[in-house]
Amino acid sequence: METHPIEQAAAWIWYPGDFEIRLHEKMSVARRARGVTYPAFWRLDRHYSNIKFRYTYDLPEEEHITVLAEGKLSLYLDGKDNYRSNKSSITLPAGRHQLEVSVYNDQETPALYINGNNLRTGPSWEVTSYQNDWLSAGSWIFDQPDSPPSEYKLDVSPLDAVSMELKNGYPLADFGRETFGYLRFHNLTGNGTVRLYYGESEAEALSPEECVNLDAFNVGGGTAAGQSEDGTYTVEEARALRYVWIHVDGDVQWERVSLLYEYVPVTYRSSFRSSDSRLDEIYNMSLYTLHLNTREFFLDGIKRDRWVWSGDAYQAFLMNYYSFFDLDVTRRTLIALRGKDPVTMHINTIQDYSFYWFISLYDYYLYTGDFGFIRQYYDRAVSLMDFCLQQRNPEGFVQGREQDWVFVDWADFSNTGAVSTEQILFVRALEAMSIFALLMEDEEASARYGTVAEEVKVKTLSVFWDDSRGGLLHHRVDGETQPVLTKHANMFAMTYGYLSPEQKARVVQNVMLNPEVPSIRTPYMRFHELAVLCESGGHEVVYKELQSYWGGMMDLGATSFWEEYDPSLATDDHYGMYGMPFGKSLCHAWGAGPVYLLGKYFLGVQPLTPGYATYTVEPQLGGLTWMEGTVPAGPGDIEVYMDQEKIRVRGTHGQGVLKYTRGGQTLEAAIPGDGSWVEVGLI
């Protein structure tokens, strides 16, 4: 066994993925329905409670080390397991020795921290769960002895209410826009009960019997006032809100109410400005919406579910690559979604969500070039794909089982039998696995995945394509393709390049722009619909849709974008969903789609090879007079300016190509990675 290099600084280490899986478990039971726990309805995996670390060192002289563990500690040298130590301070002998440390913890992720002059814990240590699986240890930012992984918390910042007015005799606090955090009462005194009714809308906060989130606490008698810190009482759990209606019994008083805003400190690396200030507002509100849902993981929404959904995350990942480029949240989310073996159910119980996980993993590799992460979780990708391959019917199509949820979208259509959208996503997932296997130098597995992908793709295009209607039909039951035409499979087939140019043109006219085909109601699928229209040159159509759909929410007073929007509804009816008058999420990650659409298709930035080693910039004004913006490109950035006379681009990483096509002619120019501007005239 090799002697590893000295770590630069001591860090807490654990079994890889277990920190994320334990954090996911905590998040998945954080949801409340009117004060009652509402856990996720899928299997929640746990960390391994019993693990062992090992490290081979070679010291010129004996060394004193500090040993800390989250859990029960057992340390020994050179296999002499009858001579164990659980002390927090020991002296190691000089020379070459193998150090082994067992840690047991059934509550939190077992973790280890060792610090000495030369010997320190870090990612070069190995760890096993006693399943013949020695792996490189997991680690992150926890490099202080008193800050172990179990203590991880998001950052907080004080935020004052912008107004406070009486409603039916009780104060209503307004924080000005959608936010998330812990309500605080300054100089809280008196005796009585305080009841809090939170709302993303004023109507919700003013509905004590129907609001989704509420709290209550007692003041006096050694309770809330007695628990105050520096005269300020902070409510125990963070909530999503804009408004909170405060009901008080007794003589409770306070000086003012504020909030501890809780967030992940991301860097806003992207920007967009244009000749249309309203579009700029839509872009910036989309960034804010995405940031609110960028937390321990990419969440679906901050009020209701607060869960990690693979379909929602698939879009959030892409938006993130065009905004914050925060890879820590991305990796945590991918790890948490996959969970542990054995696989007995699709991710989130949804068939399409398993496929999105593979596609998201490939997108991660394309945008970052981080093969190390792919290698670390390749085995879990293999076992999940093995499970998916077992769900094929006699025709070779994947088909939902009785216990599966075949989702596709919130829409009024049946997903029985073999659904064409599922086949397209399955093919893309198989193609991703073929690429991963090749990276792992397993050519046989790569060929096997690739062969199945091609077989399913060819058969899908054969049996679902309706030439008379110019598109892929929706589903096939008992060997018969049903005469139902929807947009979904057609969108994904276009996005992934599975249709011929002639088929693409027919789909755009006969499906995407056909008012007789059921329209898409949610930002979830509008994300893909508008991307397809951009890829087909329909930027002006997309521009108008951004104005009407996302702008329509803003006209109704939205300060972050919603889970769903139907312009035909009356004002308060907009807030209802799932049979609840305030069930709709008014801050939903998939509502932030304009970040992706404007970055990828208007500014036109797309990676060609992993990590933006090479990329293209193909900007389109789409009806704007001018636009400018920045897109993160791995460690560098790409800046784009375009008006009706010229395009200017510069990049600080990789090698790019600027392209612009008009009137059948294509202009091209090389973009070096040295930050110098490249300009192309359009007249």
XYZ file of C-alpha atoms in Angstrom:
683
model
C 0.000 0.000 0.000
C 1.340 3.461 -0.943
C 2.399 6.149 1.434
C 0.190 9.152 0.785
C 1.360 12.776 0.606
C 0.854 15.040 3.590
C -2.493 16.835 3.543
C -2.263 20.630 3.274
C -4.615 21.112 6.224
C -6.507 18.759 8.475
C -10.133 18.201 7.491
C -13.031 16.148 8.758
C -13.482 13.033 6.605
C -16.291 10.486 6.158
C -17.543 7.713 3.899
C -18.072 9.378 0.491
C -21.664 10.478 -0.022
C -22.768 9.863 3.556
C -22.629 13.509 4.611
C -24.924 14.381 1.703
C -27.241 11.435 2.334
C -27.617 12.271 6.031
C -28.231 15.942 5.176
C -30.848 14.852 2.650
C -32.557 12.731 5.278
C -32.830 15.753 7.566
C -34.150 17.947 4.767
C -36.711 15.359 3.674
C -38.515 15.502 7.017
C -38.264 19.288 7.501
C -41.539 19.981 5.705
C -44.492 20.889 7.904
C -48.175 20.936 7.079
C -49.719 23.385 9.539
C -47.242 22.429 12.216
C -47.299 18.670 11.600
C -44.332 16.792 10.128
C -44.860 15.864 6.473
C -41.993 13.565 5.441
C -41.139 12.662 1.845
C -43.021 9.629 0.539
C -40.028 7.643 -0.708
C -37.328 5.585 0.954
C -34.907 7.748 2.893
C -31.432 6.261 2.885
C -29.096 6.553 5.851
C -25.364 6.852 6.310
C -23.328 3.774 7.152
C -23.140 3.764 10.939
C -19.989 1.624 11.183
C -16.963 2.514 9.033
C -13.189 2.284 9.128
C -10.491 4.637 7.835
C -6.927 3.737 6.937
C -3.770 5.625 6.064
C -0.143 4.619 5.602
C 2.396 7.127 6.861
C 6.191 7.352 7.011
C 7.425 9.735 9.720
C 11.080 10.665 10.334
C 10.359 10.931 14.050
C 7.514 10.256 16.429
C 4.616 12.696 16.210
C 1.950 13.904 18.575
C -1.534 14.064 17.000
C -4.994 15.218 18.030
C -7.739 12.718 17.268
C -11.422 13.707 17.162
C -14.394 11.723 15.944
C -18.118 12.133 15.501
C -18.952 8.782 17.045
C -17.203 6.084 19.024
C -13.517 5.972 18.176
C -11.138 3.009 17.942
C -7.590 3.552 16.632
C -4.825 0.981 16.112
C -1.557 0.496 14.189
C -0.290 -2.169 11.791
C -3.240 -4.511 12.244
C -2.634 -4.917 15.989
C -6.303 -4.604 16.775
C -5.899 -5.833 20.329
C -4.012 -2.610 21.088
C -6.591 0.051 20.437
C -6.914 3.646 21.593
C -9.880 5.962 21.980
C -7.872 8.883 23.321
C -8.112 12.353 21.811
C -4.362 12.831 22.004
C -1.743 10.178 21.178
C 1.854 9.904 20.001
C 2.577 7.938 16.820
C 5.882 6.086 16.414
C 8.349 7.099 13.726
C 8.799 5.055 10.552
C 6.344 3.474 8.141
C 3.075 2.293 9.665
C -0.517 1.704 8.695
C -2.995 3.605 10.833
C -6.577 2.289 11.048
C -9.442 4.075 12.777
C -12.943 2.686 13.264
C -15.790 5.113 13.939
C -19.345 4.141 14.883
C -22.261 6.565 14.985
C -25.912 5.638 14.439
C -27.191 9.223 14.788
C -24.953 11.313 12.553
C -22.436 10.575 9.809
C -19.348 8.941 11.382
C -16.482 11.358 10.796
C -12.812 11.655 11.745
C -10.439 14.571 12.301
C -6.711 14.081 12.956
C -4.205 16.895 13.115
C -0.457 16.772 13.620
C 2.630 18.465 12.224
C 2.836 16.014 9.328
C -0.093 13.606 9.601
C -3.558 15.022 8.922
C -6.879 13.680 7.721
C -7.950 14.544 4.189
C -9.217 13.066 0.910
C -6.116 10.895 0.427
C -7.274 8.718 3.333
C -9.289 5.618 2.505
C -12.496 4.381 4.086
C -14.611 1.236 4.004
C -18.148 0.294 5.008
C -16.926 -3.307 5.405
C -18.286 -4.311 2.000
C -14.954 -4.785 0.189
C -15.177 -1.157 -0.831
C -12.062 0.797 0.133
C -12.675 4.266 -1.321
C -11.149 7.726 -1.092
C -12.621 9.468 1.939
C -15.179 12.211 1.509
C -14.379 15.724 2.704
C -15.443 19.305 2.095
C -15.024 22.643 3.884
C -14.938 21.319 7.456
C -11.354 22.070 8.452
C -11.817 23.208 12.056
C -11.919 20.758 14.988
C -14.996 22.419 16.510
C -16.965 22.489 13.219
C -17.783 18.867 12.359
C -20.067 17.965 9.445
C -23.113 17.367 11.665
C -23.053 21.069 12.612
C -23.394 22.300 9.025
C -25.773 25.238 8.709
C -26.577 27.764 6.039
C -25.603 31.404 6.417
C -27.985 33.969 7.899
C -28.341 37.722 7.544
C -30.697 40.168 9.328
C -33.654 41.471 7.330
C -36.166 44.049 8.507
C -39.834 44.158 7.601
C -40.654 46.942 5.148
C -44.044 47.634 6.729
C -46.270 46.682 9.646
C -50.002 47.446 9.625
C -52.996 46.295 11.609
C -55.382 43.840 9.967
C -58.522 43.134 12.017
C -56.667 44.304 15.083
C -53.536 42.195 14.585
C -50.228 43.328 13.026
C -49.313 42.091 9.551
C -45.595 42.255 8.746
C -44.544 42.584 5.107
C -40.932 41.827 4.191
C -41.328 43.314 0.727
C -40.740 40.203 -1.315
C -40.593 36.430 -1.053
C -37.929 35.300 1.393
C -36.962 32.517 3.794
C -35.793 32.653 7.364
C -36.389 32.760 11.104
C -38.800 35.343 12.484
C -37.384 37.397 15.365
C -39.022 39.461 18.111
C -36.885 42.203 19.663
C -37.383 43.129 23.326
C -40.164 40.605 23.789
C -41.969 41.045 27.105
C -45.205 40.168 28.870
C -47.240 36.993 29.261
C -49.384 35.186 26.734
C -49.411 33.234 23.485
C -48.149 34.385 20.098
C -49.543 32.716 16.961
C -47.920 33.253 13.580
C -49.613 32.752 10.208
C -47.191 32.880 7.298
C -48.037 33.657 3.702
C -46.313 33.915 0.366
C -49.288 36.145 -0.418
C -51.168 38.529 1.829
C -54.297 36.470 1.304
C -52.568 33.367 2.661
C -51.203 35.088 5.767
C -54.679 36.463 6.516
C -56.188 32.955 6.353
C -55.405 31.245 9.689
C -57.492 28.191 8.781
C -55.922 27.668 5.350
C -52.340 28.974 5.381
C -49.711 26.282 4.844
C -47.224 27.344 7.535
C -47.910 28.505 11.071
C -46.174 28.677 14.457
C -47.137 29.324 18.067
C -45.154 29.973 21.240
C -45.759 31.098 24.801
C -44.219 34.167 26.402
C -43.580 34.364 30.115
C -43.086 31.686 32.706
C -39.566 30.942 31.501
C -40.556 30.218 27.888
C -39.971 32.461 24.865
C -38.914 35.564 26.769
C -36.686 33.458 28.972
C -35.027 31.931 25.916
C -34.238 35.285 24.351
C -30.681 36.140 23.414
C -29.716 39.768 24.004
C -33.401 40.523 24.346
C -34.299 38.945 20.992
C -36.388 35.806 20.605
C -35.892 33.813 17.387
C -38.575 31.361 16.251
C -37.184 27.837 16.152
C -37.829 26.912 12.501
C -37.215 28.857 9.308
C -40.184 29.494 7.019
C -40.876 30.699 3.500
C -42.835 33.921 3.575
C -43.396 37.421 2.444
C -46.067 38.188 5.023
C -46.707 37.058 8.584
C -49.876 37.843 10.563
C -49.137 37.997 14.279
C -51.911 37.135 16.744
C -51.310 37.795 20.434
C -53.175 36.728 23.571
C -52.381 38.459 26.839
C -50.120 41.470 27.267
C -47.223 40.364 25.046
C -45.305 43.268 23.525
C -42.174 43.766 21.438
C -40.180 46.629 20.023
C -39.955 45.367 16.426
C -40.083 42.230 14.273
C -37.325 41.180 11.887
C -36.090 38.087 10.080
C -32.871 36.110 9.970
C -32.719 35.464 6.236
C -31.199 31.997 5.643
C -29.328 31.304 2.419
C -26.432 29.684 0.591
C -23.783 32.341 -0.152
C -23.488 31.975 -3.931
C -21.701 34.289 -6.350
C -23.907 35.851 -9.016
C -21.547 35.143 -11.906
C -23.995 35.786 -14.728
C -25.719 38.944 -15.923
C -28.164 40.065 -18.601
C -29.150 43.544 -19.764
C -31.055 44.533 -22.856
C -33.098 47.180 -24.644
C -36.141 45.831 -22.771
C -36.042 46.747 -19.084
C -38.997 44.443 -18.370
C -37.069 41.459 -19.719
C -34.149 42.489 -17.510
C -36.491 42.432 -14.502
C -37.694 38.969 -15.490
C -34.088 37.783 -15.669
C -33.162 39.239 -12.278
C -36.290 37.875 -10.605
C -35.472 34.475 -12.087
C -32.007 34.656 -10.512
C -33.556 35.495 -7.159
C -36.067 32.647 -7.482
C -33.269 30.200 -8.242
C -31.167 31.495 -5.353
C -34.002 31.047 -2.847
C -34.276 27.396 -3.913
C -30.497 26.876 -3.923
C -29.998 25.605 -0.401
C -28.554 22.445 1.113
C -29.721 21.030 -2.222
C -31.621 22.355 -5.203
C -35.169 22.259 -3.852
C -38.443 22.370 -5.762
C -39.911 25.208 -3.709
C -39.228 26.846 -0.373
C -42.740 26.832 1.114
C -44.527 23.551 0.527
C -42.449 20.519 -0.403
C -38.871 21.660 0.289
C -37.883 18.283 -1.127
C -35.247 17.211 -3.620
C -37.014 16.154 -6.838
C -34.903 14.859 -9.704
C -37.002 16.461 -12.464
C -36.899 19.839 -10.757
C -33.180 19.464 -10.077
C -32.470 18.610 -13.740
C -33.605 22.105 -14.679
C -32.039 23.800 -11.650
C -28.668 22.280 -12.574
C -28.864 23.827 -16.053
C -29.973 27.202 -14.686
C -27.106 27.046 -12.200
C -24.550 26.542 -14.996
C -25.806 29.794 -16.511
C -25.832 31.760 -13.254
C -23.997 30.803 -10.058
C -22.051 27.770 -11.320
C -22.143 26.481 -7.739
C -20.812 22.940 -7.990
C -21.054 22.117 -4.278
C -24.859 22.291 -4.315
C -24.885 20.430 -7.641
C -22.797 17.527 -6.348
C -24.721 17.318 -3.081
C -27.997 17.140 -4.970
C -26.812 14.447 -7.387
C -25.494 12.333 -4.505
C -28.621 12.754 -2.384
C -30.966 11.903 -5.246
C -29.150 8.692 -6.081
C -29.005 7.461 -2.502
C -27.775 3.950 -1.777
C -28.147 0.440 -3.104
C -30.105 -1.744 -3.447
C -32.376 0.043 -5.917
C -35.964 -1.065 -5.448
C -37.846 2.014 -6.676
C -37.284 4.835 -9.146
C -35.863 8.095 -7.814
C -38.714 9.974 -6.079
C -40.824 6.932 -7.145
C -41.008 8.500 -10.648
C -39.759 6.648 -13.727
C -38.777 9.764 -15.687
C -36.913 11.119 -12.652
C -34.484 8.187 -12.711
C -33.666 9.032 -16.327
C -33.220 12.719 -15.501
C -30.555 11.726 -12.962
C -28.370 10.136 -15.652
C -28.870 13.095 -17.976
C -28.036 15.515 -15.149
C -24.866 13.579 -14.385
C -23.812 13.853 -18.027
C -24.602 17.595 -18.061
C -22.437 17.985 -14.965
C -19.532 16.375 -16.807
C -20.106 18.475 -19.930
C -20.197 21.796 -18.079
C -17.402 21.022 -15.598
C -15.127 18.346 -17.071
C -15.011 16.772 -13.597
C -14.406 13.113 -14.426
C -13.336 12.409 -10.832
C -16.911 12.842 -9.640
C -18.208 10.561 -12.404
C -15.653 7.921 -11.471
C -16.555 8.092 -7.790
C -20.278 7.462 -8.434
C -20.079 5.307 -11.547
C -20.942 2.103 -9.669
C -24.170 3.657 -8.410
C -24.998 4.768 -11.947
C -24.496 1.169 -13.115
C -26.798 -0.305 -10.465
C -29.516 2.266 -11.155
C -29.339 1.555 -14.885
C -29.487 -2.192 -14.200
C -32.748 -1.520 -12.364
C -34.107 0.592 -15.235
C -33.219 -2.042 -17.811
C -35.351 -4.531 -15.903
C -38.449 -2.355 -16.424
C -38.772 -3.075 -20.161
C -41.850 -4.704 -21.633
C -41.788 -7.497 -24.271
C -41.435 -4.871 -27.034
C -38.294 -3.515 -25.372
C -39.869 -0.249 -24.166
C -39.611 0.911 -20.556
C -43.002 0.839 -18.909
C -44.191 1.928 -15.499
C -44.998 -0.738 -12.960
C -48.056 -0.574 -10.739
C -46.029 1.007 -7.926
C -44.323 3.567 -10.195
C -45.396 7.110 -10.905
C -44.985 7.968 -14.589
C -45.227 11.733 -14.268
C -44.102 13.563 -17.447
C -46.000 16.745 -16.495
C -49.049 18.116 -14.681
C -51.389 17.553 -17.613
C -54.659 15.845 -18.435
C -53.420 12.779 -20.285
C -53.004 9.105 -19.494
C -49.539 7.649 -18.930
C -50.542 4.004 -19.200
C -48.508 1.531 -21.221
C -45.253 2.595 -22.865
C -45.042 6.414 -22.925
C -43.017 7.913 -25.765
C -41.476 10.620 -23.556
C -40.126 7.911 -21.245
C -38.485 6.131 -24.184
C -36.729 9.315 -25.346
C -35.424 10.031 -21.842
C -34.377 6.382 -21.459
C -32.372 6.569 -24.686
C -30.612 9.725 -23.502
C -29.824 8.075 -20.153
C -28.349 5.046 -21.950
C -26.225 7.309 -24.137
C -24.893 8.984 -20.993
C -24.033 5.586 -19.510
C -22.236 4.626 -22.727
C -20.072 7.738 -22.393
C -19.398 7.085 -18.701
C -18.402 3.464 -19.378
C -15.993 4.582 -22.087
C -14.446 7.091 -19.678
C -14.044 4.200 -17.235
C -12.258 2.250 -20.024
C -14.979 -0.392 -20.105
C -15.475 -0.584 -23.856
C -17.692 -3.654 -23.645
C -20.189 -1.945 -21.317
C -20.044 1.230 -23.407
C -20.944 -0.714 -26.543
C -23.720 -2.570 -24.729
C -25.365 0.630 -23.475
C -24.940 2.247 -26.865
C -26.539 -0.693 -28.663
C -29.615 -0.704 -26.440
C -29.920 3.079 -26.815
C -29.892 2.833 -30.598
C -32.379 -0.042 -30.631
C -34.859 1.777 -28.394
C -34.440 5.042 -30.310
C -35.042 3.449 -33.709
C -38.068 1.533 -32.487
C -39.496 4.581 -30.699
C -39.273 6.739 -33.812
C -40.799 3.917 -35.827
C -43.852 2.998 -33.755
C -44.708 6.384 -32.195
C -44.210 8.627 -35.250
C -47.481 9.555 -36.958
C -46.609 10.797 -40.428
C -50.073 12.184 -41.084
C -49.951 14.351 -37.965
C -46.261 15.165 -38.127
C -45.193 14.165 -34.640
C -44.644 11.490 -32.018
C -47.803 10.157 -30.419
C -48.031 9.956 -26.641
C -48.322 6.312 -25.564
C -48.709 2.709 -26.613
C -50.989 0.256 -24.769
C -50.958 -3.509 -25.331
C -48.940 -3.131 -28.524
C -51.204 -0.434 -30.015
C -50.072 3.170 -30.377
C -52.887 5.436 -29.178
C -54.013 8.432 -31.330
C -53.020 11.020 -28.718
C -50.639 13.805 -29.758
C -48.774 15.787 -27.087
C -45.757 18.049 -27.169
C -43.557 16.306 -24.636
C -41.821 13.481 -26.506
C -41.461 15.721 -29.553
C -39.680 18.378 -27.512
C -37.146 15.973 -26.035
C -36.564 14.201 -29.347
C -35.727 17.570 -30.908
C -33.534 18.683 -28.014
C -31.485 15.479 -28.097
C -31.142 15.499 -31.889
C -33.143 12.345 -32.610
C -35.260 13.808 -35.442
C -34.287 14.470 -39.042
C -34.357 18.097 -40.283
C -37.610 17.347 -42.096
C -39.169 15.822 -38.983
C -38.038 18.788 -36.869
C -39.646 21.257 -39.251
C -42.893 19.296 -39.217
C -42.892 19.038 -35.411
C -42.448 22.798 -35.035
C -45.420 23.551 -37.287
C -47.701 20.602 -36.515
C -47.033 20.195 -32.798
C -45.192 23.057 -31.115
C -47.100 25.887 -32.837
C -50.354 24.004 -33.289
C -53.127 25.454 -31.060
C -55.064 22.182 -31.300
C -52.306 20.294 -29.450
C -52.820 20.638 -25.668
C -50.855 23.606 -24.398
C -48.299 23.330 -21.634
C -49.381 24.958 -18.380
C -46.362 24.731 -16.094
C -43.011 26.497 -16.206
C -41.625 22.976 -15.721
C -42.339 21.933 -19.294
C -42.319 25.456 -20.730
C -38.607 25.299 -19.927
C -38.206 22.534 -22.527
C -40.827 23.912 -24.916
C -39.156 27.302 -25.211
C -35.709 25.737 -25.502
C -36.915 23.723 -28.490
C -38.404 26.809 -30.111
C -35.087 28.635 -29.669
C -33.214 25.716 -31.199
C -35.591 25.989 -34.163
C -34.940 29.700 -34.601
C -38.092 30.843 -32.832
C -36.428 33.392 -30.578
C -39.050 36.058 -31.270
C -41.822 33.665 -30.232
C -39.908 32.882 -27.045
C -39.305 36.563 -26.320
C -43.057 37.220 -26.493
C -43.732 34.210 -24.265
C -41.279 35.445 -21.649
C -43.063 38.779 -21.662
C -46.575 37.364 -21.392
C -46.074 34.330 -19.146
C -43.376 35.436 -16.711
C -44.331 39.080 -17.100
C -47.929 38.074 -16.364
C -46.876 36.774 -12.949
C -45.055 40.043 -12.282
C -48.198 41.990 -13.225
C -50.007 40.087 -10.462
C -47.416 41.219 -7.919
C -45.088 38.196 -7.990
C -41.697 38.819 -6.410
C -40.467 35.336 -7.343
C -41.762 32.968 -9.995
C -44.454 30.388 -9.396
C -44.989 26.679 -9.773
C -47.784 27.285 -12.273
C -49.517 30.251 -13.879
C -52.891 30.376 -15.595
C -53.714 33.932 -16.759
C -57.437 33.128 -16.945
C -57.805 32.755 -13.169
C -59.179 35.388 -10.803
C -56.720 37.005 -8.406
C -56.831 34.770 -5.299
C -57.567 31.671 -7.376
C -53.977 31.874 -8.615
C -52.771 30.619 -5.240
C -54.664 27.324 -5.220
C -53.244 23.926 -6.183
C -53.503 20.300 -5.019
C -56.949 20.908 -3.586
C -55.664 23.620 -1.220
C -56.508 27.315 -1.585
C -52.836 28.202 -0.988
C -51.190 24.992 -2.156
C -49.320 26.534 -5.063
C -45.678 27.356 -4.546
C -45.061 31.040 -5.337
C -41.311 30.476 -5.365
C -40.506 27.424 -7.449
C -37.113 26.554 -8.894
C -38.510 25.556 -12.261
C -39.993 29.047 -12.559
C -36.472 30.440 -13.020
C -36.177 29.125 -16.593
C -35.435 32.546 -18.196
C -31.937 32.385 -16.664
C -31.170 29.359 -18.831
C -33.077 30.478 -21.924
C -31.466 33.917 -22.077
C -27.971 32.621 -21.318
C -27.940 29.653 -23.662
C -30.161 30.772 -26.516
C -30.116 34.584 -26.600
C -26.535 35.216 -25.491
C -25.933 31.885 -27.225
C -23.241 30.323 -25.022
C -22.891 26.516 -25.129
C -19.978 24.190 -24.240
C -18.860 21.808 -26.989
C -16.424 19.718 -24.976
C -16.241 19.032 -21.229
C -15.379 21.923 -18.957
C -15.707 24.542 -21.697
C -12.418 23.461 -23.248
C -14.182 24.465 -26.460
C -17.462 26.257 -26.859
C -19.671 28.206 -29.257
C -21.320 31.606 -28.973
C -24.282 32.032 -31.330
C -26.231 35.079 -30.072
C -29.714 36.001 -31.274
C -31.540 39.234 -30.483
C -34.975 37.665 -30.946
C -36.664 41.047 -31.351
C -34.425 43.029 -28.972
C -32.519 46.083 -30.195
C -29.440 45.219 -28.141
C -28.362 42.954 -25.306
C -25.296 42.212 -23.231
C -24.441 39.682 -20.573
C -22.007 37.323 -18.915
C -22.127 33.535 -18.672
C -19.811 31.537 -16.367
C -17.628 29.051 -18.231
C -15.984 26.824 -15.633
C -13.145 28.816 -14.066
C -13.607 31.643 -16.568
C -16.365 33.812 -17.996
C -17.766 34.653 -21.417
C -19.052 38.164 -22.104
C -21.337 38.914 -25.032
C -22.622 42.172 -26.520
C -24.896 42.331 -29.553
C -26.857 45.012 -31.345
C -28.156 45.276 -34.882
C -24.751 46.242 -36.232
C -22.203 44.077 -34.411
C -21.382 41.274 -32.014
C -18.567 41.567 -29.458
C -17.392 38.567 -27.409
C -14.556 37.779 -25.072
C -13.695 34.731 -22.967
C -11.228 34.068 -20.168
C -11.139 30.283 -20.441
C -11.079 27.705 -23.216
C -11.252 28.238 -26.954
C -14.487 29.433 -28.505
C -16.052 30.078 -31.872
C -18.394 33.008 -32.503
C -21.076 32.145 -35.064
C -23.861 34.155 -36.618
C -26.076 33.030 -39.499
C -28.234 35.332 -41.564
C -29.576 35.072 -45.082
C -27.991 31.666 -45.569
C -24.506 32.945 -44.726
C -22.588 32.142 -41.536
C -19.997 34.454 -40.033
C -17.370 32.826 -37.804
C -14.532 34.111 -35.639
C -12.225 32.422 -33.148
C -12.503 33.469 -29.485
C -9.191 33.074 -27.625
C -9.139 32.426 -23.899
C -6.995 35.447 -23.033
C -9.824 37.898 -22.365
C -9.372 39.921 -25.551
C -12.457 41.157 -27.391
C -13.510 39.709 -30.736
C -15.870 41.771 -32.891
C -17.912 40.823 -35.952
C -19.825 43.374 -38.006
C -23.327 42.495 -39.156
C -23.754 45.132 -41.876
